Short mmCIF file of C-alpha atoms in Angstrom, two decimals:
data_model
loop_
_atom_site.label_atom_id
_atom_site.label_comp_id
_atom_site.label_asym_id
_atom_site.label_seq_id
_atom_site.Cartn_x
_atom_site.Cartn_y
_atom_site.Cartn_z
CA MET A 1135 -3.51 18.24 -8.38
CA GLY A 1136 -6.65 20.17 -7.63
CA GLU A 1137 -9.69 21.39 -9.48
CA ASP A 1138 -8.74 25.07 -9.13
CA THR A 1139 -5.25 25.07 -10.62
CA ASP A 1140 -4.27 25.36 -14.24
CA THR A 1141 -0.67 24.41 -13.60
CA ALA A 1142 0.77 21.04 -12.79
CA PRO A 1143 0.97 20.27 -9.07
CA THR A 1144 3.60 22.17 -7.12
CA LEU A 1145 5.00 19.36 -5.04
CA ASN A 1146 7.62 19.66 -2.33
CA HIS A 1147 10.04 16.86 -1.68
CA HIS A 1148 10.64 16.12 1.99
CA GLY A 1149 13.21 13.36 2.05
CA PHE A 1150 13.94 9.79 1.25
CA LEU A 1151 15.06 6.58 2.87
CA PRO A 1152 17.69 5.13 3.20
CA ASP A 1153 20.51 7.44 2.16
CA HIS A 1154 22.95 5.29 0.20
CA ASN A 1155 23.62 4.76 -3.47
CA TYR A 1156 23.91 0.98 -3.68
CA VAL A 1157 20.72 -1.06 -3.49
CA THR A 1158 20.54 -4.34 -1.62
CA GLU A 1159 17.53 -6.55 -2.28
CA ALA A 1160 16.46 -6.31 1.38
CA ASP A 1161 16.17 -2.49 1.20
CA ILE A 1162 13.66 -2.45 -1.67
CA ILE A 1163 10.36 -1.01 -0.42
CA SER A 1164 7.46 -3.41 -1.01
CA THR A 1165 4.49 -1.53 0.51
CA VAL A 1166 3.53 2.01 1.64
CA GLU A 1167 0.52 2.95 3.79
CA PHE A 1168 -0.73 6.09 5.60
CA ASN A 1169 -2.75 5.62 8.78
CA HIS A 1170 -6.34 6.95 9.01
CA THR A 1171 -5.27 10.44 10.13
CA GLY A 1172 -2.24 10.67 7.86
CA GLU A 1173 -0.01 11.53 10.83
CA LEU A 1174 1.85 8.22 10.48
CA LEU A 1175 3.21 6.56 7.35
CA ALA A 1176 4.46 2.96 7.32
CA THR A 1177 6.69 1.27 4.76
CA GLY A 1178 7.60 -2.40 4.53
CA ASP A 1179 10.58 -3.81 2.65
CA LYS A 1180 11.89 -7.04 1.19
CA GLY A 1181 14.07 -7.55 4.28
CA GLY A 1182 10.96 -7.96 6.49
CA ARG A 1183 11.39 -4.55 8.19
CA VAL A 1184 8.70 -1.97 8.88
CA VAL A 1185 9.68 1.71 9.14
CA ILE A 1186 7.11 4.12 10.59
CA PHE A 1187 7.38 7.86 9.87
CA GLN A 1188 5.62 10.50 11.94
CA ARG A 1189 4.56 13.90 10.68
CA GLU A 1190 6.21 16.78 12.49
CA PRO A 1191 3.95 19.46 14.04
CA GLU A 1192 3.76 22.70 12.06
CA SER A 1193 6.47 25.19 12.98
CA LYS A 1194 5.61 28.90 13.22
CA ASN A 1195 9.21 29.86 12.35
CA ASP A 1196 9.49 27.63 9.31
CA PRO A 1197 6.24 27.38 7.31
CA PHE A 1198 7.95 24.99 4.87
CA SER A 1199 8.41 22.36 7.59
CA GLN A 1200 4.69 21.55 7.54
CA GLY A 1201 4.20 18.00 6.42
CA GLU A 1202 7.76 16.91 7.19
CA TYR A 1203 7.86 13.20 8.05
CA ASN A 1204 10.66 11.80 10.20
CA VAL A 1205 11.47 8.26 11.31
CA TYR A 1206 9.34 7.35 14.34
CA SER A 1207 10.13 3.67 14.75
CA THR A 1208 11.79 0.78 12.89
CA PHE A 1209 11.27 -2.89 13.67
CA GLN A 1210 11.75 -6.33 12.19
CA SER A 1211 8.28 -7.63 11.39
CA HIS A 1212 9.04 -10.95 9.66
CA GLU A 1213 12.04 -13.28 9.47
CA PRO A 1214 12.80 -15.78 6.68
CA GLU A 1215 11.31 -19.20 7.45
CA PHE A 1216 11.43 -22.66 5.97
CA ASP A 1217 8.41 -24.89 5.30
CA TYR A 1218 9.84 -28.34 5.98
CA LEU A 1219 6.77 -30.17 4.70
CA LYS A 1220 6.97 -28.55 1.26
CA SER A 1221 10.73 -27.84 1.27
CA LEU A 1222 9.99 -24.21 0.50
CA GLU A 1223 11.66 -21.08 1.76
CA ILE A 1224 9.21 -18.44 2.99
CA GLU A 1225 10.48 -14.94 2.25
CA GLU A 1226 10.47 -12.25 4.91
CA LYS A 1227 9.28 -9.62 2.38
CA ILE A 1228 6.37 -7.51 3.64
CA ASN A 1229 3.58 -7.77 1.06
CA LYS A 1230 1.07 -5.43 2.68
CA ILE A 1231 0.58 -3.18 5.73
CA ARG A 1232 -2.84 -2.06 6.95
CA TRP A 1233 -3.48 0.29 9.89
CA LEU A 1234 -6.35 -0.21 12.30
CA PRO A 1235 -8.31 2.94 13.22
CA GLN A 1236 -6.91 4.39 16.45
CA GLN A 1237 -9.03 3.60 19.54
CA ASN A 1238 -6.66 4.81 22.30
CA ALA A 1239 -3.18 6.27 22.72
CA ALA A 1240 -1.56 3.27 20.99
CA HIS A 1241 -1.53 2.52 17.25
CA PHE A 1242 -2.10 -0.93 15.76
CA LEU A 1243 -1.13 -2.25 12.34
CA LEU A 1244 -1.30 -5.52 10.45
CA SER A 1245 1.66 -6.65 8.36
CA THR A 1246 1.91 -9.77 6.23
CA ASN A 1247 4.47 -11.73 4.25
CA ASP A 1248 3.51 -14.62 1.93
CA LYS A 1249 2.13 -16.80 4.74
CA THR A 1250 1.85 -15.11 8.14
CA ILE A 1251 -0.06 -12.01 9.24
CA LYS A 1252 0.97 -10.18 12.42
CA LEU A 1253 -0.79 -7.55 14.52
CA TRP A 1254 1.60 -4.99 16.01
CA LYS A 1255 1.05 -2.49 18.80
CA VAL A 1256 2.99 0.80 18.57
CA SER A 1257 2.98 2.83 21.80
CA GLU A 1258 4.93 5.60 23.49
CA ARG A 1259 6.51 5.62 26.97
CA ASP A 1260 7.89 8.77 28.58
CA LYS A 1261 7.76 7.78 32.28
CA ARG A 1262 9.40 5.02 34.26
CA PRO A 1263 8.49 3.67 37.72
CA GLU A 1264 11.06 4.13 40.51
CA GLY A 1265 11.18 3.27 44.19
CA TYR A 1266 10.16 -0.40 44.27
CA ASN A 1267 10.16 -2.09 47.67
CA LEU A 1268 11.33 -5.52 46.56
CA LYS A 1269 13.66 -4.54 43.66
CA ASP A 1270 16.78 -2.40 43.62
CA GLU A 1271 17.53 0.28 41.01
CA GLU A 1272 19.01 -2.34 38.63
CA GLY A 1273 15.83 -4.45 38.82
CA ARG A 1274 17.40 -7.21 40.95
CA ILE A 1275 15.20 -8.78 43.65
CA LYS A 1276 16.14 -7.61 47.17
CA ASP A 1277 16.54 -9.86 50.16
CA VAL A 1278 13.20 -9.42 52.00
CA SER A 1279 14.98 -9.34 55.40
CA THR A 1280 16.75 -6.12 54.37
CA VAL A 1281 13.47 -4.28 53.70
CA THR A 1282 12.84 -2.19 56.82
CA SER A 1283 10.38 0.39 55.49
CA LEU A 1284 7.76 0.63 52.78
CA GLN A 1285 7.69 3.32 50.11
CA VAL A 1286 5.21 4.23 47.39
CA PRO A 1287 6.74 3.78 43.90
CA VAL A 1288 6.63 6.93 41.76
CA LEU A 1289 6.64 7.60 38.00
CA LYS A 1290 9.62 9.68 36.87
CA PRO A 1291 9.91 11.39 33.45
CA MET A 1292 12.27 9.80 30.92
CA ASP A 1293 13.21 10.27 27.27
CA LEU A 1294 10.39 9.33 24.93
CA MET A 1295 10.59 5.70 23.86
CA VAL A 1296 8.52 4.14 21.07
CA GLU A 1297 7.76 0.52 21.88
CA VAL A 1298 6.59 -1.95 19.22
CA SER A 1299 5.27 -5.31 20.34
CA PRO A 1300 3.60 -8.21 18.49
CA ARG A 1301 0.08 -8.76 19.84
CA ARG A 1302 -1.25 -11.51 17.56
CA VAL A 1303 0.16 -13.91 14.96
CA PHE A 1304 -2.30 -15.26 12.38
CA ALA A 1305 -0.62 -18.22 10.71
CA ASN A 1306 -1.23 -21.51 8.87
CA ALA A 1307 -4.34 -20.42 6.97
CA HIS A 1308 -2.96 -19.93 3.46
CA THR A 1309 -1.63 -22.58 1.09
CA TYR A 1310 -0.73 -19.97 -1.52
CA HIS A 1311 0.95 -16.57 -1.27
CA ILE A 1312 -1.01 -13.80 0.47
CA ASN A 1313 -1.43 -10.84 -1.90
CA SER A 1314 -3.71 -8.56 0.14
CA ILE A 1315 -5.19 -7.86 3.55
CA SER A 1316 -8.07 -5.49 4.28
CA VAL A 1317 -9.54 -4.30 7.59
CA ASN A 1318 -13.32 -4.31 7.75
CA SER A 1319 -15.35 -1.20 8.64
CA ASP A 1320 -16.64 -3.05 11.74
CA TYR A 1321 -13.02 -2.78 13.05
CA GLU A 1322 -13.37 -6.30 14.47
CA THR A 1323 -12.60 -8.42 11.43
CA TYR A 1324 -10.26 -8.38 8.46
CA MET A 1325 -9.69 -10.54 5.41
CA SER A 1326 -6.62 -11.98 3.78
CA ALA A 1327 -6.47 -13.15 0.16
CA ASP A 1328 -4.11 -15.49 -1.63
CA ASP A 1329 -4.12 -16.71 -5.24
CA LEU A 1330 -7.16 -18.97 -4.81
CA ARG A 1331 -8.83 -18.26 -1.46
CA ILE A 1332 -9.99 -15.42 0.76
CA ASN A 1333 -10.22 -15.88 4.53
CA LEU A 1334 -12.10 -13.82 7.12
CA TRP A 1335 -10.45 -13.35 10.53
CA HIS A 1336 -11.50 -11.89 13.86
CA LEU A 1337 -8.75 -9.61 15.19
CA ASP A 1338 -8.85 -11.35 18.59
CA ILE A 1339 -8.83 -14.95 17.33
CA THR A 1340 -5.65 -16.38 15.83
CA ASP A 1341 -6.31 -20.12 15.69
CA ARG A 1342 -9.12 -20.13 13.14
CA SER A 1343 -10.47 -18.16 10.19
CA PHE A 1344 -13.48 -18.56 7.91
CA ASN A 1345 -13.00 -19.27 4.24
CA ILE A 1346 -15.28 -16.86 2.33
CA VAL A 1347 -14.05 -17.36 -1.25
CA ASP A 1348 -12.52 -20.49 -2.77
CA ILE A 1349 -11.93 -20.58 -6.53
CA LYS A 1350 -9.63 -23.62 -6.48
CA PRO A 1351 -10.88 -26.15 -9.06
CA ALA A 1352 -11.11 -29.85 -8.17
CA ASN A 1353 -8.46 -30.47 -10.81
CA MET A 1354 -5.67 -27.86 -10.87
CA GLU A 1355 -5.31 -28.39 -14.63
CA ASP A 1356 -8.68 -26.64 -15.00
CA LEU A 1357 -7.32 -23.50 -13.33
CA THR A 1358 -7.97 -20.48 -15.56
CA GLU A 1359 -7.61 -17.49 -13.22
CA VAL A 1360 -6.25 -16.42 -9.84
CA ILE A 1361 -7.23 -13.77 -7.29
CA THR A 1362 -4.93 -10.74 -7.56
CA ALA A 1363 -6.28 -8.29 -4.94
CA SER A 1364 -9.22 -7.79 -2.59
CA GLU A 1365 -10.67 -5.06 -0.40
CA PHE A 1366 -13.59 -4.44 1.98
CA HIS A 1367 -16.12 -1.70 1.26
CA PRO A 1368 -15.24 1.39 3.37
CA HIS A 1369 -18.74 1.68 4.93
CA HIS A 1370 -20.69 -1.58 4.47
CA CYS A 1371 -19.09 -4.39 6.48
CA ASN A 1372 -20.87 -7.09 4.45
CA LEU A 1373 -19.45 -6.06 1.05
CA PHE A 1374 -16.05 -6.76 -0.43
CA VAL A 1375 -14.51 -6.90 -3.89
CA TYR A 1376 -11.81 -9.07 -5.41
CA SER A 1377 -10.04 -8.82 -8.75
CA SER A 1378 -8.72 -11.57 -10.97
CA SER A 1379 -5.97 -12.24 -13.48
CA LYS A 1380 -8.66 -12.31 -16.21
CA GLY A 1381 -9.41 -8.63 -15.67
CA THR A 1382 -12.73 -9.15 -13.85
CA LEU A 1383 -13.98 -7.70 -10.57
CA ARG A 1384 -16.41 -9.55 -8.35
CA LEU A 1385 -18.43 -7.76 -5.67
CA CYS A 1386 -19.57 -10.15 -2.94
CA ASP A 1387 -22.15 -9.78 -0.17
CA MET A 1388 -21.52 -11.86 2.96
CA ARG A 1389 -25.22 -11.61 3.88
CA GLU A 1390 -26.13 -13.84 0.93
CA ALA A 1391 -24.09 -16.90 1.91
CA ALA A 1392 -21.28 -17.98 4.20
CA LEU A 1393 -19.17 -18.98 1.20
CA CYS A 1394 -19.22 -16.17 -1.37
CA ASP A 1395 -18.32 -18.26 -4.40
CA LYS A 1396 -21.31 -16.74 -6.19
CA HIS A 1397 -20.73 -13.04 -6.61
CA SER A 1398 -23.41 -10.34 -6.35
CA LYS A 1399 -21.97 -8.32 -9.23
CA LEU A 1400 -19.42 -9.03 -11.95
CA PHE A 1401 -17.60 -6.08 -13.49
CA GLU A 1402 -16.04 -6.96 -16.82
CA GLU A 1403 -15.19 -4.99 -19.93
CA PRO A 1404 -15.99 -6.81 -23.17
CA GLU A 1405 -12.84 -7.48 -25.16
CA ASP A 1406 -12.32 -5.82 -28.52
CA PRO A 1407 -11.67 -8.78 -30.89
CA SER A 1408 -9.71 -6.58 -33.32
CA ALA A 1409 -7.23 -5.62 -30.57
CA ARG A 1410 -6.62 -9.18 -29.40
CA SER A 1411 -2.99 -10.35 -29.27
CA PHE A 1412 -0.75 -12.89 -27.55
CA PHE A 1413 -0.37 -10.44 -24.63
CA SER A 1414 -4.07 -9.53 -24.20
CA GLU A 1415 -4.69 -11.77 -21.22
CA ILE A 1416 -1.47 -10.80 -19.42
CA ILE A 1417 -2.00 -7.05 -19.75
CA SER A 1418 -5.69 -7.28 -18.75
CA SER A 1419 -4.82 -8.88 -15.38
CA VAL A 1420 -5.87 -6.48 -12.58
CA SER A 1421 -2.92 -5.78 -10.27
CA ASP A 1422 -4.78 -3.59 -7.74
CA VAL A 1423 -8.33 -2.62 -6.76
CA LYS A 1424 -9.34 0.21 -4.40
CA PHE A 1425 -12.76 1.43 -3.25
CA SER A 1426 -13.18 5.20 -3.37
CA HIS A 1427 -13.54 6.90 0.03
CA SER A 1428 -17.24 7.45 -0.75
CA GLY A 1429 -17.69 3.73 -1.47
CA ARG A 1430 -19.43 4.50 -4.78
CA TYR A 1431 -16.54 3.74 -7.16
CA LEU A 1432 -13.81 1.19 -7.73
CA LEU A 1433 -10.36 2.07 -9.05
CA THR A 1434 -8.41 -0.71 -10.79
CA ARG A 1435 -5.01 -0.90 -12.40
CA ASP A 1436 -3.96 -3.28 -15.14
CA TYR A 1437 -0.66 -3.18 -17.03
CA LEU A 1438 -1.42 -0.28 -19.37
CA THR A 1439 -4.47 1.45 -17.90
CA ALA A 1440 -6.22 2.66 -14.75
CA LYS A 1441 -10.02 2.34 -14.73
CA VAL A 1442 -12.78 3.80 -12.57
CA TRP A 1443 -15.91 1.65 -12.20
CA ASP A 1444 -19.30 2.72 -10.84
CA LEU A 1445 -20.74 0.09 -8.47
CA ASN A 1446 -24.07 0.58 -10.25
CA MET A 1447 -22.72 -0.19 -13.74
CA GLU A 1448 -21.17 -3.59 -14.37
CA SER A 1449 -21.00 -3.57 -18.18
CA LYS A 1450 -18.02 -1.24 -18.66
CA PRO A 1451 -15.78 1.16 -16.73
CA LEU A 1452 -16.97 4.71 -16.19
CA GLU A 1453 -13.52 6.09 -17.04
CA THR A 1454 -10.37 4.61 -18.59
CA TYR A 1455 -6.99 6.35 -18.26
CA GLN A 1456 -3.98 5.41 -20.41
CA VAL A 1457 -1.00 5.20 -18.03
CA HIS A 1458 1.74 4.44 -20.56
CA ASP A 1459 0.13 3.58 -23.89
CA TYR A 1460 3.49 4.19 -25.61
CA LEU A 1461 4.55 0.76 -24.28
CA ARG A 1462 2.01 -1.07 -26.43
CA SER A 1463 4.60 -1.50 -29.18
CA LYS A 1464 7.17 -2.75 -26.64
CA LEU A 1465 5.15 -5.62 -25.15
CA CYS A 1466 7.36 -8.27 -26.74
CA SER A 1467 10.57 -7.07 -25.07
CA LEU A 1468 8.67 -6.37 -21.81
CA TYR A 1469 7.50 -9.98 -21.87
CA GLU A 1470 11.04 -11.21 -22.41
CA ASN A 1471 12.43 -9.24 -19.47
CA ASP A 1472 9.40 -10.15 -17.26
CA CYS A 1473 8.39 -6.49 -16.76
CA ILE A 1474 4.97 -7.28 -18.24
CA PHE A 1475 4.22 -9.13 -14.98
CA ASP A 1476 4.93 -6.08 -12.76
CA LYS A 1477 2.11 -5.32 -10.35
CA PHE A 1478 1.41 -1.58 -10.17
CA GLU A 1479 -0.79 -0.22 -7.39
CA CYS A 1480 -3.18 2.73 -7.58
CA ALA A 1481 -4.53 5.34 -5.12
CA TRP A 1482 -7.36 7.85 -4.70
CA ASN A 1483 -6.91 11.33 -3.27
CA GLY A 1484 -9.01 12.28 -0.21
CA SER A 1485 -11.92 13.67 -2.22
CA ASP A 1486 -11.92 10.91 -4.91
CA SER A 1487 -11.34 13.56 -7.60
CA VAL A 1488 -7.77 12.56 -8.57
CA ILE A 1489 -6.20 9.14 -9.03
CA MET A 1490 -2.51 8.24 -8.95
CA THR A 1491 -0.48 5.26 -10.13
CA GLY A 1492 3.13 4.43 -10.96
CA ALA A 1493 5.04 3.74 -14.17
CA TYR A 1494 8.63 3.10 -15.31
CA ASN A 1495 11.71 5.36 -15.24
CA ASN A 1496 10.63 6.46 -11.71
CA PHE A 1497 7.63 8.23 -13.28
CA PHE A 1498 4.22 8.39 -11.66
CA ARG A 1499 0.95 9.54 -13.19
CA MET A 1500 -1.94 11.64 -11.87
CA PHE A 1501 -5.33 11.98 -13.52
CA ASP A 1502 -7.86 14.64 -12.53
CA ARG A 1503 -11.32 13.09 -13.00
CA ASN A 1504 -13.11 16.46 -13.18
CA THR A 1505 -10.90 18.44 -15.56
CA LYS A 1506 -9.61 15.33 -17.42
CA ARG A 1507 -6.08 16.77 -17.16
CA ASP A 1508 -3.23 14.41 -16.46
CA VAL A 1509 0.42 14.80 -15.58
CA THR A 1510 3.57 12.66 -15.51
CA LEU A 1511 6.01 13.43 -12.69
CA GLU A 1512 9.36 11.93 -11.74
CA ALA A 1513 10.56 10.80 -8.33
CA SER A 1514 14.35 11.13 -8.46
CA ARG A 1515 17.11 12.64 -6.35
CA GLU A 1516 18.24 14.89 -9.20
CA SER A 1517 14.85 16.53 -9.77
CA SER A 1518 13.73 16.48 -6.15
CA LYS A 1519 15.78 18.73 -3.94
CA PRO A 1520 13.86 19.88 -0.82
CA ARG A 1521 11.17 22.43 -1.73
CA ALA A 1522 11.89 22.04 -5.43
CA VAL A 1523 8.98 22.22 -7.85
CA LEU A 1524 8.50 19.03 -9.85
CA LYS A 1525 8.46 19.56 -13.60
CA PRO A 1526 5.98 17.58 -15.69
CA ARG A 1527 7.68 14.97 -17.90
CA ARG A 1528 6.62 13.74 -21.31
CA VAL A 1529 7.43 10.47 -23.05
CA CYS A 1530 7.68 10.47 -26.82
CA ALA A 1531 6.46 7.28 -28.54
CA ALA A 1532 8.85 5.47 -30.88
CA GLY A 1533 9.02 7.28 -34.22
CA GLY A 1534 7.01 10.22 -32.84
CA LYS A 1535 7.98 13.88 -33.04
CA ARG A 1536 10.20 14.85 -30.13
CA ARG A 1537 9.92 18.16 -28.37
CA LYS A 1538 12.60 19.66 -26.13
CA ASP A 1539 12.87 17.78 -22.78
CA ASP A 1540 10.83 14.84 -24.14
CA ILE A 1541 12.09 11.41 -23.16
CA SER A 1542 12.19 8.76 -25.86
CA VAL A 1543 10.38 5.52 -25.03
CA ASP A 1544 13.60 3.70 -26.00
CA SER A 1545 15.59 5.43 -23.28
CA LEU A 1546 13.19 4.55 -20.40
CA ASP A 1547 14.82 2.63 -17.55
CA PHE A 1548 12.60 -0.38 -16.82
CA THR A 1549 14.57 -1.29 -13.69
CA LYS A 1550 13.33 1.93 -12.08
CA LYS A 1551 9.65 1.31 -11.47
CA ILE A 1552 7.14 2.88 -9.10
CA LEU A 1553 4.88 0.05 -7.99
CA HIS A 1554 3.82 1.34 -4.57
CA THR A 1555 2.17 4.69 -3.86
CA ALA A 1556 -0.05 6.14 -1.12
CA TRP A 1557 -2.10 9.31 -0.76
CA HIS A 1558 -2.73 11.12 2.55
CA PRO A 1559 -6.39 10.55 3.54
CA THR A 1560 -7.31 14.25 3.63
CA GLU A 1561 -4.43 16.37 2.29
CA ASN A 1562 -2.45 16.61 -0.93
CA ILE A 1563 0.53 14.71 0.41
CA ILE A 1564 1.72 11.62 -1.43
CA ALA A 1565 4.26 8.92 -0.65
CA ILE A 1566 6.12 7.27 -3.53
CA ALA A 1567 8.32 4.19 -3.18
CA ALA A 1568 11.05 4.16 -5.83
CA THR A 1569 13.16 1.01 -5.30
CA ASN A 1570 14.89 1.66 -1.93
CA ASN A 1571 13.94 5.35 -1.69
CA LEU A 1572 10.81 6.82 -0.15
CA TYR A 1573 9.77 10.20 -1.54
CA ILE A 1574 7.18 12.37 0.16
CA PHE A 1575 5.75 15.20 -1.93
CA GLN A 1576 3.34 17.91 -0.93
CA ASP A 1577 1.13 20.09 -3.12
CA LYS A 1578 1.84 23.44 -1.47
CA LEU A 1579 -0.33 25.48 -3.81
CA ASN A 1580 -3.42 23.43 -3.15
CA SER A 1581 -2.70 23.08 0.57
CA GLU A 1582 -2.88 26.84 0.82
CA MET A 1583 -5.93 27.14 -1.42
CA HIS A 1584 -8.12 24.52 0.22
#
């Protein structure tokens, strides 16, 4: 969705995963993340698996194949565990994946479930050594007395193999469930946040971490808020932000103190007393926070809105976007079916000019910050044949006037929700997780224009 187009984005659908109609709990995608170049895309699911997709090189014969992502590697990242001290089962579900910037031929990523963070190395092998002196072709050790001459082992070409190996396991540092991890711009440290604490880790040290935020009260009955998400600043390694269930954002500076319980800045929108209701606190809880690529802005998502904050203005958001305001009259039933507690994520495009976030009925929303235009699109098999153009959708509020092709708010499917989305770091390519399907769309019009 670019600045130069008057039409809705022309998005091409490139495929989805996995290809079956029934949904098992383990197949539900729980996180989506592009690497720093956008050439790789990783998804994690509730079954503890990570699937990595690689972008195919552009084909001269088929210009439409540009941007096609195919499965590169699949591996089991986490297994279900049992905490015997607390008699609690620890789910294998992958909560977050974060890529490390590439330093050599191999790729590294961090993946986490509720308790344990793992660092994985993803590398390629297309040669194998042959001609050992002390081993036979099967790898068995030879009898030394049979070795009569020495030979120099050689590397022979073989079919490309993608190897994934665990390099570090960062465990036993969180009492509560980990909700976010973020790699620092120094590329040496990262942080992990749970409901009440944030820890700082060195990527090479697994047996200790530093606690940098602790909001746990002495008496748990005094608990009024929890940490919902956190992220490092993209350029300043001393700054990070965390959001809370009360709708506040706290910017912290690690230069000020070792324990950042006192924030540098507090971003909070004053509540409108006339709009207060039983659901006010629940719907104001921030489910995701993301720094813009420039580092100047913060994007947050609560239940009904997406907001853009300027780091230099704490009193109110710079921009507020209504994601699905037509649900305001449905909050009672959404509370009863627990949907009101859904945690939607949000994403910036590469130039920070467009934001994206998910909604119900497999809809996702895009807002252009410059033109103030917005669009609702649907990620579904029916409307998304390869190279098909996505049609904008429109939801009609209860009792409102319906136009042709409008969808009534009463007919929305709340079991189909888009919680996880990702935007390619430089191009108009987006990844949308819709239950157990991964959709990859490309804005062809803008790719050709820019």
